[in-house]
Amino acid sequence: MGLKVCKFGGTSLADATQIRKVQSIMLGDPDRRFIVPSAPGKRTGKDQKITDLLYLCASHARQGIKFDEVWTLIADRYRSIVAELGVKLNIDAELAEAKSRIATAMTPDYAASRGEYLSGLIIAALLGWDFIDAADVIFFDARGRLDMRKTSETLGARLAAGRNAVIPGFYGATPDGEVKTFSRGGSDISGAIVAAAARADVYENWTDVSGLLMADPRIVENPKPIDTVTYRELRELAYMGATVLHDEAIFPVRQAGIPVNIRNTNRPQDPGTMITPDAGPVAHQGTITGLAGRKDFHVITLYKAMMNTEVGFGRRLLSVLEDHAISFEHAPTGIDTMSVVVAGSQLEEKMEKVLDQIRVDCEPDSMEVYPTMALIAVVGRGMARTPGMAAKTFDALANARVNIRMIDQGSSEINIIIGVDSADFERAMQAIYAAFVP
């Protein structure tokens, strides 16, 4: 298939047994030339992530508190991994240096980055590959933003040398050489950056699930996996609450047009889910790619006679939300009505002030607030061009005795947004899934 960059999550690197699986995966395909590891994750439900322990060490150090007991947990974990793998690596020296630098008031970012750094050293020693410190090839500017141009040039040149390499995830360096971590998405972002710089044909993101699922398994029993999903569909599913890669984590590969393959370290034979820039012609007429949703939205509805002739009415309403730093999800309108759908968390302790300002700025004839609404996104390419998709969805809800409070498709061809009472959310999700998935 061509050059592959592989990122492995914390559960894939939790102990020596898991790392052996990673070794087999990487050496089993010569196209897999670059690996981006995370820090070791939990081995059991009661275990702790190495990154969390490292942050705790940094917190203790800043307060002048010794962190020997916490550090022992970290050191023992790495020593055990090195011993069981039998790799030639002076892990004690690396641990001693990291502890010393954390203790001398290094930043929390430096402390947290050591999880990936040490993982990278171990895997490089195990595979016999080059180790490239992410601080030498991934750069942030003075404001803490990723410097993609400099990163691409420097990292691309290092990777073009032709040797297989390990590049730790989660961190890079600022112009003054300080280690800086990514705010969220962590190693996923690093993996995508490496894939883009290497001009990979595929970016494989290895985790503990065999790809993305069509629905939340906590709501829908045994949902089917998604074989192929486009970046646009992924964006819709992620926005509505599906647990998938964050936008920032796939932006570099999306921009470069590189497909992402979500794979399972524990079941490497499973094909997983392929995320593509464009999946081509719709071949699944009458079906959906997936559905996702979130609860606890509020709907603020304004009524005013001749609203449609009043220039600037919508701007004034949305300006009130802006004044209170509130974003809105949807804004359904009628001739004399306008509604805004807002996440309940956005309105915490702001409701009365927002409503008072709306009354003053917009002068509605009346105004109502509908709380506890859930939004469900039914996502699939070509939905708008497929007759009967909306009818099938609404029939499923009617048969499940779920009342629809809002419908919003707009000009989008890949989703239908439905608002239902939060109390009906799970039942609605189950009914829609059953209608489309045999």
PDB file of N, CA and C in Angstrom, residues 44-128:
ATOM      1  N   THR A  44      -4.736  -2.273  33.933  1.00  0.00           N
ATOM      2  CA  THR A  44      -6.026  -2.721  34.444  1.00  0.00           C
ATOM      3  C   THR A  44      -6.872  -1.502  34.762  1.00  0.00           C
ATOM      4  N   GLY A  45      -8.132  -1.741  35.096  1.00  0.00           N
ATOM      5  CA  GLY A  45      -9.017  -0.629  35.409  1.00  0.00           C
ATOM      6  C   GLY A  45      -8.568   0.184  36.607  1.00  0.00           C
ATOM      7  N   LYS A  46      -7.870  -0.438  37.525  1.00  0.00           N
ATOM      8  CA  LYS A  46      -7.426   0.249  38.747  1.00  0.00           C
ATOM      9  C   LYS A  46      -6.025   0.837  38.611  1.00  0.00           C
ATOM     10  N   ASP A  47      -5.395   0.611  37.484  1.00  0.00           N
ATOM     11  CA  ASP A  47      -4.033   1.090  37.253  1.00  0.00           C
ATOM     12  C   ASP A  47      -4.045   2.594  36.987  1.00  0.00           C
ATOM     13  N   GLN A  48      -2.857   3.183  36.929  1.00  0.00           N
ATOM     14  CA  GLN A  48      -2.725   4.609  36.630  1.00  0.00           C
ATOM     15  C   GLN A  48      -1.898   4.801  35.370  1.00  0.00           C
ATOM     16  N   LYS A  49      -2.235   5.830  34.616  1.00  0.00           N
ATOM     17  CA  LYS A  49      -1.463   6.166  33.425  1.00  0.00           C
ATOM     18  C   LYS A  49      -0.149   6.823  33.845  1.00  0.00           C
ATOM     19  N   ILE A  50       0.907   6.499  33.134  1.00  0.00           N
ATOM     20  CA  ILE A  50       2.213   7.092  33.422  1.00  0.00           C
ATOM     21  C   ILE A  50       2.155   8.615  33.328  1.00  0.00           C
ATOM     22  N   THR A  51       1.449   9.144  32.333  1.00  0.00           N
ATOM     23  CA  THR A  51       1.371  10.605  32.165  1.00  0.00           C
ATOM     24  C   THR A  51       0.750  11.268  33.388  1.00  0.00           C
ATOM     25  N   ASP A  52      -0.282  10.664  33.948  1.00  0.00           N
ATOM     26  CA  ASP A  52      -0.912  11.228  35.151  1.00  0.00           C
ATOM     27  C   ASP A  52       0.072  11.248  36.317  1.00  0.00           C
ATOM     28  N   LEU A  53       0.857  10.195  36.454  1.00  0.00           N
ATOM     29  CA  LEU A  53       1.845  10.134  37.526  1.00  0.00           C
ATOM     30  C   LEU A  53       2.940  11.185  37.327  1.00  0.00           C
ATOM     31  N   LEU A  54       3.320  11.416  36.089  1.00  0.00           N
ATOM     32  CA  LEU A  54       4.342  12.421  35.807  1.00  0.00           C
ATOM     33  C   LEU A  54       3.837  13.831  36.119  1.00  0.00           C
ATOM     34  N   TYR A  55       2.589  14.108  35.774  1.00  0.00           N
ATOM     35  CA  TYR A  55       2.013  15.410  36.144  1.00  0.00           C
ATOM     36  C   TYR A  55       1.988  15.581  37.661  1.00  0.00           C
ATOM     37  N   LEU A  56       1.703  14.494  38.368  1.00  0.00           N
ATOM     38  CA  LEU A  56       1.684  14.549  39.835  1.00  0.00           C
ATOM     39  C   LEU A  56       3.078  14.858  40.379  1.00  0.00           C
ATOM     40  N   CYS A  57       4.099  14.278  39.781  1.00  0.00           N
ATOM     41  CA  CYS A  57       5.470  14.576  40.185  1.00  0.00           C
ATOM     42  C   CYS A  57       5.782  16.057  39.984  1.00  0.00           C
ATOM     43  N   ALA A  58       5.389  16.597  38.849  1.00  0.00           N
ATOM     44  CA  ALA A  58       5.642  18.008  38.559  1.00  0.00           C
ATOM     45  C   ALA A  58       4.925  18.907  39.553  1.00  0.00           C
ATOM     46  N   SER A  59       3.703  18.541  39.903  1.00  0.00           N
ATOM     47  CA  SER A  59       2.938  19.327  40.879  1.00  0.00           C
ATOM     48  C   SER A  59       3.628  19.317  42.238  1.00  0.00           C
ATOM     49  N   HIS A  60       4.103  18.153  42.648  1.00  0.00           N
ATOM     50  CA  HIS A  60       4.822  18.061  43.921  1.00  0.00           C
ATOM     51  C   HIS A  60       6.089  18.918  43.878  1.00  0.00           C
ATOM     52  N   ALA A  61       6.825  18.845  42.776  1.00  0.00           N
ATOM     53  CA  ALA A  61       8.081  19.583  42.663  1.00  0.00           C
ATOM     54  C   ALA A  61       7.846  21.084  42.761  1.00  0.00           C
ATOM     55  N   ARG A  62       6.797  21.576  42.126  1.00  0.00           N
ATOM     56  CA  ARG A  62       6.505  23.015  42.166  1.00  0.00           C
ATOM     57  C   ARG A  62       6.187  23.481  43.579  1.00  0.00           C
ATOM     58  N   GLN A  63       5.645  22.581  44.396  1.00  0.00           N
ATOM     59  CA  GLN A  63       5.290  22.934  45.770  1.00  0.00           C
ATOM     60  C   GLN A  63       6.399  22.598  46.772  1.00  0.00           C
ATOM     61  N   GLY A  64       7.542  22.140  46.250  1.00  0.00           N
ATOM     62  CA  GLY A  64       8.643  21.804  47.118  1.00  0.00           C
ATOM     63  C   GLY A  64       8.434  20.514  47.899  1.00  0.00           C
ATOM     64  N   ILE A  65       7.556  19.647  47.395  1.00  0.00           N
ATOM     65  CA  ILE A  65       7.243  18.381  48.060  1.00  0.00           C
ATOM     66  C   ILE A  65       7.999  17.254  47.358  1.00  0.00           C
ATOM     67  N   LYS A  66       8.597  16.371  48.132  1.00  0.00           N
ATOM     68  CA  LYS A  66       9.288  15.235  47.533  1.00  0.00           C
ATOM     69  C   LYS A  66       8.283  14.309  46.850  1.00  0.00           C
ATOM     70  N   PHE A  67       8.718  13.725  45.749  1.00  0.00           N
ATOM     71  CA  PHE A  67       7.810  12.849  45.002  1.00  0.00           C
ATOM     72  C   PHE A  67       8.410  11.464  44.801  1.00  0.00           C
ATOM     73  N   ASP A  68       9.236  11.052  45.761  1.00  0.00           N
ATOM     74  CA  ASP A  68       9.939   9.777  45.641  1.00  0.00           C
ATOM     75  C   ASP A  68       8.986   8.592  45.491  1.00  0.00           C
ATOM     76  N   GLU A  69       7.895   8.580  46.259  1.00  0.00           N
ATOM     77  CA  GLU A  69       6.977   7.443  46.206  1.00  0.00           C
ATOM     78  C   GLU A  69       6.304   7.340  44.834  1.00  0.00           C
ATOM     79  N   VAL A  70       5.878   8.480  44.309  1.00  0.00           N
ATOM     80  CA  VAL A  70       5.254   8.483  42.986  1.00  0.00           C
ATOM     81  C   VAL A  70       6.274   8.081  41.929  1.00  0.00           C
ATOM     82  N   TRP A  71       7.477   8.609  42.060  1.00  0.00           N
ATOM     83  CA  TRP A  71       8.506   8.304  41.068  1.00  0.00           C
ATOM     84  C   TRP A  71       8.851   6.814  41.063  1.00  0.00           C
ATOM     85  N   THR A  72       8.803   6.191  42.230  1.00  0.00           N
ATOM     86  CA  THR A  72       9.080   4.753  42.301  1.00  0.00           C
ATOM     87  C   THR A  72       8.093   3.960  41.450  1.00  0.00           C
ATOM     88  N   LEU A  73       6.827   4.375  41.454  1.00  0.00           N
ATOM     89  CA  LEU A  73       5.827   3.703  40.620  1.00  0.00           C
ATOM     90  C   LEU A  73       6.184   3.822  39.140  1.00  0.00           C
ATOM     91  N   ILE A  74       6.637   5.009  38.754  1.00  0.00           N
ATOM     92  CA  ILE A  74       7.008   5.237  37.355  1.00  0.00           C
ATOM     93  C   ILE A  74       8.250   4.428  36.991  1.00  0.00           C
ATOM     94  N   ALA A  75       9.280   4.532  37.828  1.00  0.00           N
ATOM     95  CA  ALA A  75      10.548   3.868  37.540  1.00  0.00           C
ATOM     96  C   ALA A  75      10.393   2.353  37.495  1.00  0.00           C
ATOM     97  N   ASP A  76       9.642   1.808  38.450  1.00  0.00           N
ATOM     98  CA  ASP A  76       9.446   0.355  38.477  1.00  0.00           C
ATOM     99  C   ASP A  76       8.732  -0.129  37.218  1.00  0.00           C
ATOM    100  N   ARG A  77       7.810   0.682  36.725  1.00  0.00           N
ATOM    101  CA  ARG A  77       7.058   0.308  35.516  1.00  0.00           C
ATOM    102  C   ARG A  77       8.007   0.200  34.326  1.00  0.00           C
ATOM    103  N   TYR A  78       8.857   1.204  34.155  1.00  0.00           N
ATOM    104  CA  TYR A  78       9.778   1.184  33.024  1.00  0.00           C
ATOM    105  C   TYR A  78      10.851   0.111  33.185  1.00  0.00           C
ATOM    106  N   ARG A  79      11.362  -0.054  34.394  1.00  0.00           N
ATOM    107  CA  ARG A  79      12.362  -1.099  34.621  1.00  0.00           C
ATOM    108  C   ARG A  79      11.795  -2.480  34.297  1.00  0.00           C
ATOM    109  N   SER A  80      10.551  -2.702  34.697  1.00  0.00           N
ATOM    110  CA  SER A  80       9.904  -3.981  34.427  1.00  0.00           C
ATOM    111  C   SER A  80       9.765  -4.217  32.930  1.00  0.00           C
ATOM    112  N   ILE A  81       9.372  -3.199  32.190  1.00  0.00           N
ATOM    113  CA  ILE A  81       9.207  -3.329  30.736  1.00  0.00           C
ATOM    114  C   ILE A  81      10.546  -3.649  30.079  1.00  0.00           C
ATOM    115  N   VAL A  82      11.588  -2.900  30.465  1.00  0.00           N
ATOM    116  CA  VAL A  82      12.914  -3.116  29.874  1.00  0.00           C
ATOM    117  C   VAL A  82      13.426  -4.516  30.197  1.00  0.00           C
ATOM    118  N   ALA A  83      13.245  -4.946  31.432  1.00  0.00           N
ATOM    119  CA  ALA A  83      13.730  -6.267  31.839  1.00  0.00           C
ATOM    120  C   ALA A  83      13.008  -7.382  31.088  1.00  0.00           C
ATOM    121  N   GLU A  84      11.688  -7.274  30.977  1.00  0.00           N
ATOM    122  CA  GLU A  84      10.913  -8.316  30.308  1.00  0.00           C
ATOM    123  C   GLU A  84      11.185  -8.358  28.815  1.00  0.00           C
ATOM    124  N   LEU A  85      11.459  -7.215  28.220  1.00  0.00           N
ATOM    125  CA  LEU A  85      11.761  -7.187  26.785  1.00  0.00           C
ATOM    126  C   LEU A  85      13.201  -7.591  26.513  1.00  0.00           C
ATOM    127  N   GLY A  86      14.059  -7.439  27.513  1.00  0.00           N
ATOM    128  CA  GLY A  86      15.459  -7.803  27.341  1.00  0.00           C
ATOM    129  C   GLY A  86      16.221  -6.867  26.423  1.00  0.00           C
ATOM    130  N   VAL A  87      15.829  -5.616  26.370  1.00  0.00           N
ATOM    131  CA  VAL A  87      16.515  -4.662  25.489  1.00  0.00           C
ATOM    132  C   VAL A  87      17.742  -4.085  26.178  1.00  0.00           C
ATOM    133  N   LYS A  88      18.723  -3.694  25.358  1.00  0.00           N
ATOM    134  CA  LYS A  88      19.932  -3.083  25.882  1.00  0.00           C
ATOM    135  C   LYS A  88      19.725  -1.574  25.959  1.00  0.00           C
ATOM    136  N   LEU A  89      19.350  -1.113  27.142  1.00  0.00           N
ATOM    137  CA  LEU A  89      19.074   0.306  27.346  1.00  0.00           C
ATOM    138  C   LEU A  89      19.355   0.632  28.805  1.00  0.00           C
ATOM    139  N   ASN A  90      20.152   1.663  29.035  1.00  0.00           N
ATOM    140  CA  ASN A  90      20.449   2.088  30.408  1.00  0.00           C
ATOM    141  C   ASN A  90      19.278   2.923  30.922  1.00  0.00           C
ATOM    142  N   ILE A  91      18.212   2.235  31.269  1.00  0.00           N
ATOM    143  CA  ILE A  91      16.991   2.929  31.676  1.00  0.00           C
ATOM    144  C   ILE A  91      17.179   3.683  32.984  1.00  0.00           C
ATOM    145  N   ASP A  92      18.049   3.172  33.870  1.00  0.00           N
ATOM    146  CA  ASP A  92      18.269   3.846  35.152  1.00  0.00           C
ATOM    147  C   ASP A  92      18.870   5.232  34.948  1.00  0.00           C
ATOM    148  N   ALA A  93      19.783   5.349  34.000  1.00  0.00           N
ATOM    149  CA  ALA A  93      20.392   6.652  33.724  1.00  0.00           C
ATOM    150  C   ALA A  93      19.351   7.625  33.170  1.00  0.00           C
ATOM    151  N   GLU A  94      18.505   7.142  32.278  1.00  0.00           N
ATOM    152  CA  GLU A  94      17.456   7.997  31.702  1.00  0.00           C
ATOM    153  C   GLU A  94      16.460   8.431  32.785  1.00  0.00           C
ATOM    154  N   LEU A  95      16.085   7.505  33.654  1.00  0.00           N
ATOM    155  CA  LEU A  95      15.157   7.825  34.736  1.00  0.00           C
ATOM    156  C   LEU A  95      15.766   8.835  35.699  1.00  0.00           C
ATOM    157  N   ALA A  96      17.038   8.666  36.017  1.00  0.00           N
ATOM    158  CA  ALA A  96      17.703   9.570  36.952  1.00  0.00           C
ATOM    159  C   ALA A  96      17.746  10.995  36.396  1.00  0.00           C
ATOM    160  N   GLU A  97      18.058  11.111  35.103  1.00  0.00           N
ATOM    161  CA  GLU A  97      18.099  12.445  34.502  1.00  0.00           C
ATOM    162  C   GLU A  97      16.718  13.094  34.494  1.00  0.00           C
ATOM    163  N   ALA A  98      15.698  12.332  34.136  1.00  0.00           N
ATOM    164  CA  ALA A  98      14.342  12.881  34.107  1.00  0.00           C
ATOM    165  C   ALA A  98      13.906  13.327  35.496  1.00  0.00           C
ATOM    166  N   LYS A  99      14.154  12.509  36.504  1.00  0.00           N
ATOM    167  CA  LYS A  99      13.755  12.869  37.870  1.00  0.00           C
ATOM    168  C   LYS A  99      14.471  14.126  38.331  1.00  0.00           C
ATOM    169  N   SER A 100      15.757  14.205  38.030  1.00  0.00           N
ATOM    170  CA  SER A 100      16.547  15.368  38.443  1.00  0.00           C
ATOM    171  C   SER A 100      16.019  16.654  37.813  1.00  0.00           C
ATOM    172  N   ARG A 101      15.684  16.599  36.542  1.00  0.00           N
ATOM    173  CA  ARG A 101      15.221  17.796  35.844  1.00  0.00           C
ATOM    174  C   ARG A 101      13.816  18.189  36.289  1.00  0.00           C
ATOM    175  N   ILE A 102      12.980  17.202  36.593  1.00  0.00           N
ATOM    176  CA  ILE A 102      11.638  17.511  37.110  1.00  0.00           C
ATOM    177  C   ILE A 102      11.763  18.168  38.480  1.00  0.00           C
ATOM    178  N   ALA A 103      12.678  17.669  39.303  1.00  0.00           N
ATOM    179  CA  ALA A 103      12.856  18.185  40.661  1.00  0.00           C
ATOM    180  C   ALA A 103      13.405  19.603  40.679  1.00  0.00           C
ATOM    181  N   THR A 104      14.117  20.001  39.616  1.00  0.00           N
ATOM    182  CA  THR A 104      14.713  21.345  39.578  1.00  0.00           C
ATOM    183  C   THR A 104      13.821  22.322  38.824  1.00  0.00           C
ATOM    184  N   ALA A 105      12.514  22.175  39.069  1.00  0.00           N
ATOM    185  CA  ALA A 105      11.518  23.158  38.589  1.00  0.00           C
ATOM    186  C   ALA A 105      11.404  23.229  37.078  1.00  0.00           C
ATOM    187  N   MET A 106      11.627  22.109  36.389  1.00  0.00           N
ATOM    188  CA  MET A 106      11.298  22.083  34.973  1.00  0.00           C
ATOM    189  C   MET A 106       9.778  22.192  34.835  1.00  0.00           C
ATOM    190  N   THR A 107       9.305  22.516  33.648  1.00  0.00           N
ATOM    191  CA  THR A 107       7.883  22.751  33.462  1.00  0.00           C
ATOM    192  C   THR A 107       7.080  21.460  33.540  1.00  0.00           C
ATOM    193  N   PRO A 108       5.776  21.547  33.843  1.00  0.00           N
ATOM    194  CA  PRO A 108       4.918  20.360  33.807  1.00  0.00           C
ATOM    195  C   PRO A 108       4.937  19.687  32.436  1.00  0.00           C
ATOM    196  N   ASP A 109       5.116  20.484  31.382  1.00  0.00           N
ATOM    197  CA  ASP A 109       5.172  19.920  30.036  1.00  0.00           C
ATOM    198  C   ASP A 109       6.369  18.992  29.896  1.00  0.00           C
ATOM    199  N   TYR A 110       7.501  19.411  30.442  1.00  0.00           N
ATOM    200  CA  TYR A 110       8.683  18.549  30.370  1.00  0.00           C
ATOM    201  C   TYR A 110       8.419  17.238  31.102  1.00  0.00           C
ATOM    202  N   ALA A 111       7.857  17.335  32.294  1.00  0.00           N
ATOM    203  CA  ALA A 111       7.576  16.132  33.087  1.00  0.00           C
ATOM    204  C   ALA A 111       6.661  15.184  32.323  1.00  0.00           C
ATOM    205  N   ALA A 112       5.562  15.714  31.786  1.00  0.00           N
ATOM    206  CA  ALA A 112       4.588  14.877  31.086  1.00  0.00           C
ATOM    207  C   ALA A 112       5.191  14.235  29.844  1.00  0.00           C
ATOM    208  N   SER A 113       6.096  14.941  29.172  1.00  0.00           N
ATOM    209  CA  SER A 113       6.674  14.433  27.923  1.00  0.00           C
ATOM    210  C   SER A 113       7.584  13.240  28.126  1.00  0.00           C
ATOM    211  N   ARG A 114       8.066  13.053  29.360  1.00  0.00           N
ATOM    212  CA  ARG A 114       9.009  11.954  29.595  1.00  0.00           C
ATOM    213  C   ARG A 114       8.358  10.588  29.409  1.00  0.00           C
ATOM    214  N   GLY A 115       7.056  10.503  29.541  1.00  0.00           N
ATOM    215  CA  GLY A 115       6.377   9.230  29.303  1.00  0.00           C
ATOM    216  C   GLY A 115       6.564   8.748  27.887  1.00  0.00           C
ATOM    217  N   GLU A 116       6.332   9.634  26.922  1.00  0.00           N
ATOM    218  CA  GLU A 116       6.511   9.292  25.508  1.00  0.00           C
ATOM    219  C   GLU A 116       7.994   9.142  25.167  1.00  0.00           C
ATOM    220  N   TYR A 117       8.812  10.009  25.743  1.00  0.00           N
ATOM    221  CA  TYR A 117      10.250   9.972  25.471  1.00  0.00           C
ATOM    222  C   TYR A 117      10.834   8.610  25.843  1.00  0.00           C
ATOM    223  N   LEU A 118      10.527   8.135  27.059  1.00  0.00           N
ATOM    224  CA  LEU A 118      11.059   6.852  27.513  1.00  0.00           C
ATOM    225  C   LEU A 118      10.478   5.692  26.716  1.00  0.00           C
ATOM    226  N   SER A 119       9.191   5.776  26.376  1.00  0.00           N
ATOM    227  CA  SER A 119       8.592   4.747  25.515  1.00  0.00           C
ATOM    228  C   SER A 119       9.326   4.667  24.183  1.00  0.00           C
ATOM    229  N   GLY A 120       9.619   5.834  23.627  1.00  0.00           N
ATOM    230  CA  GLY A 120      10.313   5.885  22.352  1.00  0.00           C
ATOM    231  C   GLY A 120      11.687   5.255  22.405  1.00  0.00           C
ATOM    232  N   LEU A 121      12.439   5.526  23.482  1.00  0.00           N
ATOM    233  CA  LEU A 121      13.771   4.938  23.631  1.00  0.00           C
ATOM    234  C   LEU A 121      13.691   3.410  23.698  1.00  0.00           C
ATOM    235  N   ILE A 122      12.722   2.914  24.457  1.00  0.00           N
ATOM    236  CA  ILE A 122      12.573   1.471  24.615  1.00  0.00           C
ATOM    237  C   ILE A 122      12.230   0.803  23.287  1.00  0.00           C
ATOM    238  N   ILE A 123      11.268   1.379  22.564  1.00  0.00           N
ATOM    239  CA  ILE A 123      10.829   0.776  21.300  1.00  0.00           C
ATOM    240  C   ILE A 123      11.933   0.859  20.244  1.00  0.00           C
ATOM    241  N   ALA A 124      12.669   1.967  20.232  1.00  0.00           N
ATOM    242  CA  ALA A 124      13.777   2.092  19.281  1.00  0.00           C
ATOM    243  C   ALA A 124      14.831   1.015  19.548  1.00  0.00           C
ATOM    244  N   ALA A 125      15.123   0.781  20.836  1.00  0.00           N
ATOM    245  CA  ALA A 125      16.100  -0.255  21.193  1.00  0.00           C
ATOM    246  C   ALA A 125      15.585  -1.640  20.831  1.00  0.00           C
ATOM    247  N   LEU A 126      14.279  -1.870  21.032  1.00  0.00           N
ATOM    248  CA  LEU A 126      13.682  -3.174  20.730  1.00  0.00           C
ATOM    249  C   LEU A 126      13.702  -3.467  19.233  1.00  0.00           C
ATOM    250  N   LEU A 127      13.359  -2.459  18.417  1.00  0.00           N
ATOM    251  CA  LEU A 127      13.286  -2.652  16.968  1.00  0.00           C
ATOM    252  C   LEU A 127      14.632  -2.495  16.277  1.00  0.00           C
ATOM    253  N   GLY A 128      15.581  -1.847  16.964  1.00  0.00           N
ATOM    254  CA  GLY A 128      16.852  -1.543  16.314  1.00  0.00           C
ATOM    255  C   GLY A 128      16.739  -0.397  15.333  1.00  0.00           C
TER     256      GLY A 128
END
